[in-house]
């Protein structure tokens, strides 16, 4: 305080303040409740206490808030970050009433002029109000905007957009590791993805161009406002500042005082540059003194005015990270002499512009989310309707089976789907006709093939039988002493041939009339041992049993027929000049038993391996070709398998699998 001010230059003044103040949570810090116009605190600090001294030194600290004008400048830019208004506080409106009359107001809420007018306050139903009365004469109303449906819908829109983009990233990111036959790539999904993608990108393109158009239109409007404001300011300042041959004639302090006055009136900062582009005066010199803005004019403005000689030039200037619109205009005195430049920055409304643009984008996003959801639902419905007949055709195609009645598809419309359905129904008719002809042809072919095979097998023994009978007839007609011996030999040969015919007949009968399978628990070891007992006198057989319990699911009688045929074929495959040896092995593999029958015969030629299990195919002159075909059918009825490995002149191994019980 100034020493000449006797009010503040004595301890009694401050002691009176301390006594009348209200104690706070801080020791020796007092709130001045008597100050109605502004907030004030008094702090009392005692120090340098020493013995023998009557009183210590006392330091009094008076704290008052700084007052900042909100208009026409960069208040937030020039304030410490801790003093700047937080975003959440900017959403709060308030009103201060002194003796029930509106004294101060801030925010978007429309407060009544008098505190007692409750009807006007009720009209502000979009806000939630809180009332505070610090004293009898003062009343404060704090208002917070109510979070309505639009707020929550906007929040969900952002969530929807975020998770949709996240889902797309995951979907396409996992594409290389997924099978292309997934449902995503079905016709339904492709139509849906295609439809939704087109709409999504169309909405995105429209949104981008709309936002760009709005930004450009808003900037054009602001430029127009700046041009109009610059013209008004130039007209107002011409009598006082622009009549001399140069700006320096007017003192800098005088010019800044005038600029500050008109800055408040026009709600815009004003800066003047001399003819060389150096700063002369500004309504907010703090920007230039603090080094936030250059004291030289933007060189683009001088370049523009020197080449084009336009009346105005707008560009985007930058202070820190803030990018704002700025207008430059040349200045002339009354005699038409060029004296300098005037600059009007548009940072006073920059936050309003950004907020308005944010609100617009939010509204646009809400609309697009609704349209996207509608298009998504519509795409699903349309896709389901379009692909429904295709699914019906697919289901009917899956049910098609030869030998039974296939139901046609009923479709009333004669569109493309109807034509497809008609072709399908005609195909069913042709398929049934073809199935009947095929079945008849297969039956006739099977009977013809069977008749040829039976005739061939019967014809072979008939020829030697006829020759023997003719020989016996000749012997009887000629007479002789050894007729009995010759008759015995001939009759034995004929009986042998008759037995062969009976064997052939039995083989064909067994193949034609396979007995019904009666699956039960069968001891595989006993079946194999029984078969070995039957053939052990003909050849050496080795049985390797690698497991004790061999309970399988099979038909015991047919199981005997399987091993009888396998061992008989193995014996017949061994040449007469070679000692035969058959090795049988049984081992467990998972839920099955694997039986291998190995011989050291002549093997199966490579050209015949594919026909081994074909009926009527045989490599022996006396065989019917039905044994292995019958074995194949029996193993299939057991739920087992049979295959072989063979090397010519080395031998053959047959493998058979039986299910465990």
XYZ file of C-alpha atoms in Angstrom:
661
model
C 0.000 0.000 0.000
C 1.064 3.527 -0.543
C 2.598 5.104 2.577
C 0.564 8.267 2.014
C -2.661 6.320 2.459
C -3.083 6.613 6.224
C -6.059 4.263 6.246
C -3.890 1.282 5.460
C -0.715 2.520 7.169
C -1.597 1.476 10.732
C -2.072 -1.792 12.596
C -5.455 -0.816 14.022
C -7.105 -0.983 10.564
C -6.046 -4.560 9.986
C -6.792 -5.637 13.553
C -10.324 -4.316 13.102
C -10.583 -6.367 9.902
C -9.349 -9.507 11.677
C -11.746 -9.034 14.573
C -14.731 -8.550 12.273
C -13.700 -11.404 9.950
C -14.933 -14.997 10.037
C -12.279 -17.637 10.952
C -11.575 -20.280 8.294
C -9.994 -23.736 8.338
C -6.607 -22.021 7.957
C -5.066 -20.620 11.145
C -4.996 -16.772 11.160
C -6.909 -16.631 7.818
C -10.202 -14.690 7.982
C -13.050 -14.182 5.532
C -14.409 -10.654 5.227
C -18.171 -11.162 5.402
C -18.829 -7.414 5.443
C -17.589 -7.010 1.848
C -20.777 -7.295 -0.265
C -19.296 -6.272 -3.585
C -16.432 -8.770 -3.787
C -14.790 -11.640 -2.019
C -11.846 -10.791 0.275
C -9.605 -12.575 2.802
C -7.195 -11.191 5.440
C -4.208 -13.223 6.626
C -2.198 -12.434 9.805
C 1.363 -13.831 10.077
C 3.537 -13.286 13.186
C 7.293 -13.938 12.955
C 10.667 -13.114 14.473
C 9.479 -13.539 18.045
C 12.273 -12.906 20.570
C 12.451 -12.805 24.329
C 12.517 -9.359 25.823
C 10.668 -7.870 22.813
C 7.141 -6.685 23.602
C 5.596 -7.564 20.199
C 6.727 -9.594 17.167
C 6.723 -8.390 13.616
C 3.322 -8.867 11.962
C 2.683 -9.297 8.250
C -0.893 -8.739 7.006
C -1.874 -10.237 3.654
C -5.026 -9.089 1.872
C -6.313 -11.451 -0.858
C -8.764 -10.306 -3.544
C -9.687 -12.067 -6.835
C -8.669 -10.503 -10.127
C -11.498 -9.498 -12.423
C -11.224 -10.340 -16.139
C -13.381 -9.086 -18.962
C -14.649 -11.992 -21.052
C -15.131 -10.054 -24.274
C -12.943 -9.238 -27.202
C -9.783 -11.177 -26.531
C -7.867 -14.176 -25.370
C -8.806 -14.433 -21.672
C -8.005 -18.148 -21.387
C -4.780 -17.775 -23.343
C -3.469 -15.068 -20.991
C -4.541 -16.830 -17.786
C -2.686 -19.472 -15.827
C -4.094 -22.911 -16.577
C -5.342 -23.275 -13.018
C -7.399 -20.086 -13.413
C -9.028 -21.119 -16.668
C -12.589 -22.333 -16.556
C -12.895 -26.088 -16.700
C -15.200 -27.586 -19.322
C -17.580 -28.902 -16.685
C -17.896 -25.403 -15.200
C -18.669 -23.921 -18.592
C -21.829 -26.047 -18.631
C -23.106 -24.346 -15.470
C -25.257 -21.210 -15.579
C -25.736 -18.914 -12.606
C -27.535 -15.751 -11.606
C -26.864 -13.422 -8.672
C -29.737 -11.403 -7.221
C -29.161 -8.353 -5.002
C -32.287 -7.382 -3.098
C -34.271 -9.706 -5.420
C -33.063 -7.912 -8.557
C -30.821 -9.589 -11.129
C -27.262 -8.347 -10.568
C -25.073 -10.760 -12.548
C -25.770 -13.596 -14.921
C -23.714 -16.157 -16.809
C -24.536 -19.088 -19.070
C -27.343 -20.149 -21.352
C -30.195 -20.212 -18.883
C -32.732 -17.400 -19.333
C -33.218 -16.004 -15.807
C -36.037 -13.641 -14.817
C -35.241 -10.022 -13.999
C -36.594 -10.396 -10.450
C -35.985 -13.294 -8.120
C -39.579 -13.354 -6.992
C -40.820 -14.116 -10.518
C -41.105 -17.894 -10.048
C -43.191 -18.326 -13.227
C -40.317 -17.187 -15.448
C -37.907 -19.497 -13.625
C -40.245 -22.469 -14.113
C -40.153 -21.863 -17.856
C -36.490 -22.823 -17.777
C -37.492 -26.486 -17.319
C -34.470 -27.709 -19.295
C -32.323 -26.787 -16.296
C -32.115 -28.099 -12.778
C -31.808 -25.210 -10.294
C -30.007 -24.954 -6.945
C -30.559 -21.977 -4.627
C -28.008 -20.487 -2.219
C -28.522 -17.464 0.054
C -25.238 -16.326 1.635
C -27.041 -13.423 3.332
C -30.445 -11.786 3.527
C -29.834 -9.454 0.609
C -28.123 -11.872 -1.765
C -29.541 -14.913 -3.546
C -27.649 -17.132 -5.996
C -29.184 -19.572 -8.487
C -26.982 -22.322 -9.961
C -28.454 -24.104 -12.987
C -27.284 -27.289 -14.657
C -28.751 -28.472 -17.932
C -30.859 -31.613 -17.512
C -29.521 -34.692 -19.306
C -32.437 -35.528 -21.552
C -33.012 -38.311 -24.065
C -30.777 -36.624 -26.656
C -27.815 -36.716 -24.269
C -28.104 -40.456 -23.599
C -28.854 -41.177 -27.245
C -25.731 -39.265 -28.272
C -23.652 -41.193 -25.743
C -24.969 -44.511 -27.065
C -24.282 -43.335 -30.612
C -20.616 -42.868 -29.792
C -20.546 -46.272 -28.111
C -22.218 -47.820 -31.141
C -19.744 -46.179 -33.510
C -16.748 -47.257 -31.407
C -17.800 -50.898 -31.046
C -18.855 -51.096 -34.688
C -15.401 -49.968 -35.819
C -13.799 -52.332 -33.285
C -15.930 -55.206 -34.598
C -14.962 -54.438 -38.210
C -11.273 -54.334 -37.281
C -11.535 -57.703 -35.507
C -13.580 -59.164 -38.352
C -11.171 -58.209 -41.122
C -8.122 -58.744 -38.912
C -9.103 -62.377 -38.316
C -9.918 -62.993 -42.004
C -6.613 -64.748 -42.907
C -7.064 -67.368 -40.164
C -10.714 -68.110 -40.890
C -12.134 -70.644 -43.277
C -13.640 -68.976 -46.329
C -16.594 -71.364 -46.077
C -17.913 -69.691 -42.916
C -21.441 -68.299 -42.839
C -20.029 -64.803 -43.348
C -19.400 -65.676 -46.968
C -22.827 -67.161 -47.617
C -25.072 -65.398 -50.116
C -27.163 -63.889 -47.299
C -24.132 -62.413 -45.591
C -22.608 -61.149 -48.818
C -25.818 -59.317 -49.771
C -26.115 -57.850 -46.259
C -22.470 -56.764 -46.099
C -22.665 -55.306 -49.608
C -25.893 -53.380 -48.891
C -24.787 -52.080 -45.500
C -21.321 -51.182 -46.765
C -22.747 -49.122 -49.637
C -25.070 -47.259 -47.282
C -22.330 -46.809 -44.668
C -19.848 -45.326 -47.116
C -22.584 -43.245 -48.736
C -23.555 -41.799 -45.349
C -19.895 -41.310 -44.478
C -19.243 -39.444 -47.732
C -22.346 -37.292 -47.310
C -21.353 -36.578 -43.701
C -17.808 -35.565 -44.621
C -18.946 -33.283 -47.440
C -21.745 -31.857 -45.281
C -19.367 -31.027 -42.435
C -16.907 -29.535 -44.896
C -19.681 -27.483 -46.470
C -20.883 -26.258 -43.075
C -17.338 -25.323 -42.022
C -16.731 -23.438 -45.264
C -20.106 -21.725 -45.058
C -19.500 -20.785 -41.419
C -16.047 -19.423 -42.255
C -17.489 -17.422 -45.172
C -20.116 -15.962 -42.824
C -17.446 -15.045 -40.296
C -15.293 -13.430 -42.974
C -18.310 -11.428 -44.101
C -18.936 -10.348 -40.508
C -15.271 -9.398 -40.099
C -15.331 -7.348 -43.309
C -18.447 -5.538 -42.156
C -16.983 -5.005 -38.682
C -13.675 -3.775 -40.153
C -15.544 -1.216 -42.256
C -17.424 0.058 -39.218
C -14.276 0.250 -37.074
C -12.386 2.050 -39.869
C -15.162 4.615 -40.137
C -15.190 5.148 -36.358
C -11.395 5.473 -36.072
C -10.841 7.641 -39.153
C -11.502 11.007 -37.443
C -9.196 10.249 -34.507
C -6.372 8.032 -35.829
C -6.377 7.945 -39.612
C -6.307 11.638 -40.611
C -2.528 12.114 -40.374
C 0.025 11.052 -42.974
C 1.183 8.211 -40.734
C -0.007 6.378 -37.654
C 2.972 7.457 -35.496
C 1.635 11.020 -35.313
C -0.813 9.750 -32.707
C 0.955 8.584 -29.575
C 1.049 4.870 -28.968
C -0.556 5.127 -25.537
C -3.309 7.311 -26.885
C -3.901 4.938 -29.801
C -4.063 1.874 -27.514
C -6.568 3.648 -25.282
C -8.790 4.345 -28.293
C -8.404 0.765 -29.575
C -9.355 -0.699 -26.165
C -12.474 1.447 -26.130
C -13.643 0.305 -29.558
C -12.519 -3.281 -28.871
C -15.111 -3.481 -26.106
C -17.769 -1.876 -28.286
C -17.224 -4.183 -31.264
C -16.287 -7.270 -29.195
C -13.088 -7.787 -31.166
C -9.387 -7.139 -30.685
C -7.867 -4.498 -32.972
C -4.225 -4.228 -34.011
C -2.601 -1.473 -36.117
C 0.592 -1.895 -38.184
C 2.538 0.882 -39.841
C 3.203 1.011 -43.583
C 6.310 -1.201 -43.184
C 4.357 -3.932 -41.369
C 5.601 -3.257 -37.818
C 3.147 -3.274 -34.917
C 2.139 0.201 -33.836
C -0.649 -0.327 -31.295
C -3.044 -3.042 -30.141
C -6.101 -3.280 -27.937
C -4.443 -6.289 -26.259
C -0.714 -5.574 -26.057
C -0.205 -8.497 -23.635
C -0.216 -10.895 -26.585
C 2.758 -9.161 -28.157
C 4.581 -8.289 -24.948
C 4.451 -11.931 -23.811
C 5.801 -13.089 -27.166
C 2.635 -15.039 -27.997
C 2.179 -13.173 -31.264
C 4.714 -11.597 -33.612
C 5.065 -7.790 -33.830
C 5.412 -8.151 -37.608
C 2.425 -8.367 -39.886
C 1.679 -11.637 -41.635
C 3.843 -11.514 -44.830
C 1.014 -13.066 -46.854
C -1.060 -9.942 -46.220
C 1.651 -7.579 -47.562
C 2.207 -9.849 -50.568
C -1.514 -9.870 -51.318
C -1.944 -6.102 -51.026
C 1.161 -5.337 -53.105
C 0.188 -7.659 -55.991
C -3.594 -7.736 -56.049
C -4.345 -4.458 -54.227
C -7.523 -5.925 -52.752
C -9.468 -4.110 -50.065
C -9.381 -7.045 -47.607
C -7.338 -10.189 -47.045
C -8.350 -13.017 -44.744
C -6.103 -15.866 -43.639
C -5.616 -18.243 -40.722
C -3.091 -17.115 -38.114
C -1.759 -19.235 -35.288
C -0.897 -18.611 -31.657
C 0.486 -21.700 -29.938
C -1.862 -24.523 -30.897
C -4.789 -22.189 -31.586
C -5.622 -21.699 -35.253
C -7.948 -18.733 -35.804
C -9.386 -16.592 -38.591
C -7.779 -13.192 -39.116
C -8.700 -10.248 -41.392
C -6.276 -7.594 -42.692
C -7.293 -4.357 -44.371
C -5.150 -1.434 -45.662
C -5.626 2.035 -44.140
C -5.718 5.351 -46.010
C -6.098 8.866 -44.654
C -8.610 11.405 -45.941
C -6.198 12.438 -48.706
C -5.917 8.847 -49.943
C -2.372 8.342 -48.659
C -1.539 4.813 -47.498
C -0.630 4.920 -43.791
C -0.698 1.255 -42.575
C -2.750 -1.857 -41.900
C -5.495 -2.884 -39.512
C -5.947 -6.465 -38.247
C -9.076 -8.019 -36.702
C -8.616 -11.534 -35.296
C -11.680 -13.756 -34.847
C -10.493 -15.688 -31.810
C -13.175 -14.172 -29.590
C -15.772 -16.488 -31.168
C -13.454 -19.374 -32.039
C -14.653 -21.515 -29.125
C -18.271 -20.814 -30.090
C -17.510 -21.889 -33.647
C -15.897 -25.119 -32.480
C -18.729 -25.821 -30.050
C -21.332 -25.195 -32.729
C -19.513 -27.464 -35.136
C -19.286 -30.134 -32.426
C -23.039 -29.882 -31.803
C -23.711 -30.165 -35.521
C -21.470 -33.235 -35.891
C -23.141 -34.812 -32.853
C -26.597 -34.253 -34.333
C -25.419 -35.568 -37.682
C -23.956 -38.628 -35.969
C -27.253 -39.330 -34.195
C -29.175 -39.088 -37.464
C -26.693 -41.346 -39.250
C -26.774 -43.932 -36.458
C -30.564 -44.071 -36.712
C -30.363 -44.376 -40.506
C -27.668 -47.033 -40.186
C -29.743 -49.091 -37.748
C -32.794 -48.758 -40.005
C -30.729 -49.798 -43.027
C -29.265 -52.701 -41.060
C -32.725 -53.959 -40.114
C -34.036 -53.332 -43.632
C -31.044 -55.152 -45.130
C -31.692 -58.172 -42.930
C -35.392 -58.255 -43.850
C -34.783 -57.742 -47.564
C -31.984 -60.309 -47.646
C -34.149 -62.846 -45.847
C -36.989 -62.219 -48.299
C -34.749 -62.374 -51.372
C -32.873 -65.507 -50.351
C -35.883 -67.377 -48.924
C -36.702 -69.195 -52.216
C -33.022 -70.071 -52.620
C -33.018 -71.642 -49.157
C -36.169 -73.583 -50.045
C -34.519 -74.876 -53.219
C -31.377 -75.754 -51.258
C -33.407 -77.682 -48.655
C -35.352 -79.530 -51.324
C -32.160 -80.372 -53.222
C -30.703 -81.812 -50.018
C -33.774 -84.067 -49.656
C -33.576 -85.493 -53.178
C -33.138 -89.252 -53.051
C -33.396 -91.924 -55.689
C -36.011 -94.550 -55.132
C -38.572 -92.393 -53.321
C -41.106 -89.688 -54.122
C -39.521 -86.198 -54.208
C -41.926 -83.330 -53.515
C -41.934 -80.422 -56.034
C -41.674 -76.764 -54.923
C -44.737 -74.533 -55.164
C -44.021 -70.946 -56.303
C -46.792 -68.660 -57.514
C -44.765 -65.854 -59.081
C -43.323 -66.219 -62.571
C -40.173 -64.208 -61.836
C -36.566 -65.385 -62.011
C -37.042 -67.470 -58.870
C -40.200 -68.939 -60.363
C -38.287 -69.980 -63.483
C -35.646 -71.606 -61.288
C -38.367 -73.465 -59.370
C -39.967 -74.637 -62.627
C -36.648 -75.986 -63.842
C -36.222 -77.766 -60.514
C -39.674 -79.368 -60.735
C -39.020 -80.498 -64.317
C -35.708 -81.923 -63.179
C -37.540 -83.965 -60.515
C -39.807 -85.494 -63.186
C -36.845 -86.342 -65.412
C -34.920 -87.658 -62.417
C -37.720 -90.029 -61.465
C -37.948 -91.294 -65.030
C -34.178 -91.735 -65.162
C -34.201 -93.492 -61.789
C -36.814 -96.013 -63.018
C -34.860 -96.668 -66.224
C -31.586 -96.909 -64.298
C -33.021 -99.375 -61.787
C -34.474 -101.500 -64.581
C -31.202 -101.351 -66.497
C -29.190 -102.252 -63.400
C -31.463 -105.210 -62.646
C -31.346 -106.432 -66.206
C -27.604 -105.947 -66.364
C -27.092 -107.707 -63.045
C -29.212 -110.676 -64.145
C -27.462 -110.820 -67.496
C -24.036 -110.708 -65.867
C -25.069 -113.301 -63.298
C -26.533 -115.572 -65.997
C -23.342 -115.316 -68.065
C -21.200 -116.107 -65.033
C -23.364 -119.072 -63.988
C -23.453 -120.372 -67.573
C -19.691 -120.028 -67.876
C -19.015 -121.791 -64.583
C -21.440 -124.653 -65.401
C -20.239 -125.015 -68.971
C -16.629 -125.635 -67.927
C -17.222 -129.009 -66.093
C -19.900 -130.156 -68.605
C -17.365 -130.589 -71.413
C -15.104 -133.083 -69.554
C -18.203 -134.865 -68.232
C -19.506 -135.305 -71.788
C -16.147 -136.622 -73.014
C -15.944 -139.130 -70.139
C -19.479 -140.369 -70.801
C -18.750 -140.735 -74.537
C -15.572 -142.636 -73.710
C -17.493 -144.898 -71.319
C -20.187 -145.464 -73.962
C -17.524 -146.492 -76.498
C -15.969 -148.913 -74.042
C -19.342 -150.519 -73.331
C -20.165 -150.841 -77.051
C -16.815 -152.379 -77.938
C -16.717 -154.619 -74.900
C -13.530 -155.602 -73.085
C -12.183 -157.201 -70.007
C -11.362 -153.995 -68.081
C -14.809 -152.372 -68.342
C -15.226 -152.272 -64.560
C -11.969 -150.428 -63.978
C -12.663 -147.933 -66.733
C -16.233 -147.395 -65.463
C -14.895 -146.752 -61.975
C -12.426 -144.154 -63.204
C -14.966 -142.408 -65.444
C -17.661 -142.390 -62.749
C -15.214 -140.954 -60.217
C -14.346 -138.148 -62.641
C -18.008 -137.417 -63.320
C -18.810 -137.375 -59.588
C -15.936 -134.935 -59.024
C -17.279 -132.634 -61.715
C -20.781 -132.879 -60.243
C -19.346 -131.844 -56.858
C -17.744 -128.856 -58.580
C -21.113 -127.852 -60.053
C -22.718 -128.202 -56.626
C -19.979 -125.989 -55.126
C -20.548 -123.354 -57.821
C -24.302 -123.415 -57.220
C -23.794 -123.047 -53.468
C -21.427 -120.072 -53.932
C -23.921 -118.198 -56.115
C -26.737 -119.068 -53.745
C -24.807 -117.790 -50.735
C -23.919 -114.519 -52.489
C -27.483 -113.951 -53.674
C -29.037 -114.757 -50.310
C -26.782 -113.241 -47.652
C -28.215 -114.288 -44.266
C -29.415 -111.566 -41.890
C -26.666 -110.202 -39.657
C -27.120 -110.975 -35.954
C -24.636 -108.779 -34.121
C -23.537 -110.074 -30.732
C -20.430 -110.324 -28.553
C -18.029 -112.724 -30.208
C -14.633 -113.948 -28.965
C -12.420 -113.203 -31.944
C -9.631 -115.455 -30.695
C -11.928 -118.511 -30.646
C -13.169 -117.819 -34.186
C -9.621 -117.545 -35.546
C -8.452 -120.667 -33.665
C -11.427 -122.634 -35.038
C -10.557 -121.571 -38.589
C -6.865 -122.467 -38.074
C -7.895 -125.929 -36.845
C -9.706 -126.485 -40.163
C -6.689 -125.647 -42.346
C -3.718 -126.648 -40.159
C -3.195 -129.931 -42.074
C -2.805 -128.099 -45.402
C -0.293 -125.377 -44.471
C 1.741 -123.998 -41.591
C -0.177 -121.222 -39.766
C 1.270 -118.983 -37.027
C -1.091 -117.160 -34.668
C 0.337 -114.108 -32.832
C -2.051 -112.894 -30.147
C -1.008 -109.562 -28.625
C -4.073 -109.190 -26.400
C -5.946 -111.641 -24.196
C -9.480 -110.304 -24.339
C -10.787 -110.001 -27.903
C -14.525 -109.420 -27.480
C -15.897 -107.889 -30.690
C -19.316 -106.996 -32.100
C -20.002 -109.430 -34.951
C -22.026 -112.420 -36.241
C -20.135 -115.588 -35.301
C -21.233 -117.699 -38.298
C -20.455 -114.963 -40.823
C -17.194 -114.233 -39.007
C -16.197 -117.881 -39.619
C -17.043 -117.464 -43.316
C -14.790 -114.360 -43.444
C -11.698 -116.141 -42.109
C -12.481 -119.325 -44.105
C -12.415 -117.309 -47.343
C -9.328 -115.289 -46.332
C -7.311 -118.397 -45.376
C -8.530 -120.365 -48.417
C -7.429 -117.544 -50.750
C -4.078 -117.337 -48.945
C -3.487 -121.078 -49.368
C -4.457 -120.981 -53.062
C -2.086 -118.017 -53.646
C 0.997 -120.071 -52.626
C 2.752 -121.762 -55.582
C 3.183 -125.576 -55.534
C 7.001 -125.328 -55.545
C 7.068 -123.128 -52.403
C 6.609 -123.985 -48.740
C 3.600 -122.048 -47.578
C 3.480 -120.037 -44.387
C 0.565 -117.930 -43.076
C 0.949 -115.547 -40.134
C -2.100 -114.188 -38.268
C -1.726 -111.295 -35.806
C -4.327 -109.652 -33.542
C -3.696 -106.379 -31.682
C -5.789 -103.639 -30.082
C -5.920 -100.156 -31.650
C -8.129 -97.657 -29.846
C -11.706 -98.889 -29.857
C -11.036 -101.594 -32.489
C -9.049 -104.780 -32.954
C -6.811 -105.073 -36.009
C -6.334 -108.541 -37.542
C -3.633 -109.066 -40.187
C -3.368 -112.255 -42.319
C 0.003 -112.474 -44.063
C 0.984 -115.099 -46.653
C 4.138 -115.718 -48.675
C 2.321 -116.401 -51.937
C 2.765 -114.968 -55.374
C 0.994 -111.696 -54.518
C -1.528 -109.688 -56.513
C -0.490 -107.974 -59.770
C -0.735 -104.179 -59.728
C -3.321 -104.110 -62.523
C -5.719 -106.323 -60.547
C -5.607 -104.664 -57.119
C -8.554 -102.339 -57.780
C -10.812 -105.295 -58.808
C -10.124 -107.669 -55.907
C -13.394 -106.925 -54.079
C -15.477 -106.724 -57.292
C -18.069 -109.547 -57.648
C -17.348 -112.155 -60.370
C -13.666 -111.161 -60.532
C -11.140 -113.909 -59.870
C -7.498 -114.658 -60.637
C -8.005 -118.448 -60.339
C -9.267 -120.720 -63.086
C -11.624 -122.567 -60.737
C -12.948 -119.611 -58.702
C -16.261 -117.809 -58.893
C -14.946 -114.366 -57.876
C -17.525 -114.027 -55.114
C -15.490 -114.916 -52.009
C -13.769 -111.592 -51.331
C -16.838 -109.635 -52.456
C -18.846 -111.554 -49.870
C -16.152 -110.886 -47.221
C -16.301 -107.148 -48.035
C -20.095 -107.089 -47.543
C -19.875 -109.004 -44.264
C -17.198 -106.680 -42.820
C -19.266 -103.649 -43.804
C -22.291 -105.105 -41.996
C -20.111 -105.511 -38.877
C -19.129 -101.840 -39.017
C -15.555 -102.863 -39.774
C -13.150 -102.447 -42.676
C -10.977 -104.641 -44.873
C -7.998 -103.724 -47.068
C -4.751 -105.295 -48.212
C -1.129 -104.685 -49.123
C 0.535 -106.879 -51.733
C 3.918 -107.194 -53.407
C 4.133 -109.416 -56.443
C 6.137 -112.659 -55.846
C 6.512 -111.739 -52.149
C 3.055 -112.167 -50.644
C -0.090 -110.384 -49.497
C -1.316 -109.023 -46.151
C -5.068 -108.615 -45.534
C -6.098 -106.239 -42.720
C -9.478 -106.485 -40.961
C -10.845 -104.219 -38.190
C -13.533 -105.267 -35.675
C -15.315 -103.003 -33.204
C -14.781 -103.646 -29.509
C -17.817 -104.294 -27.360
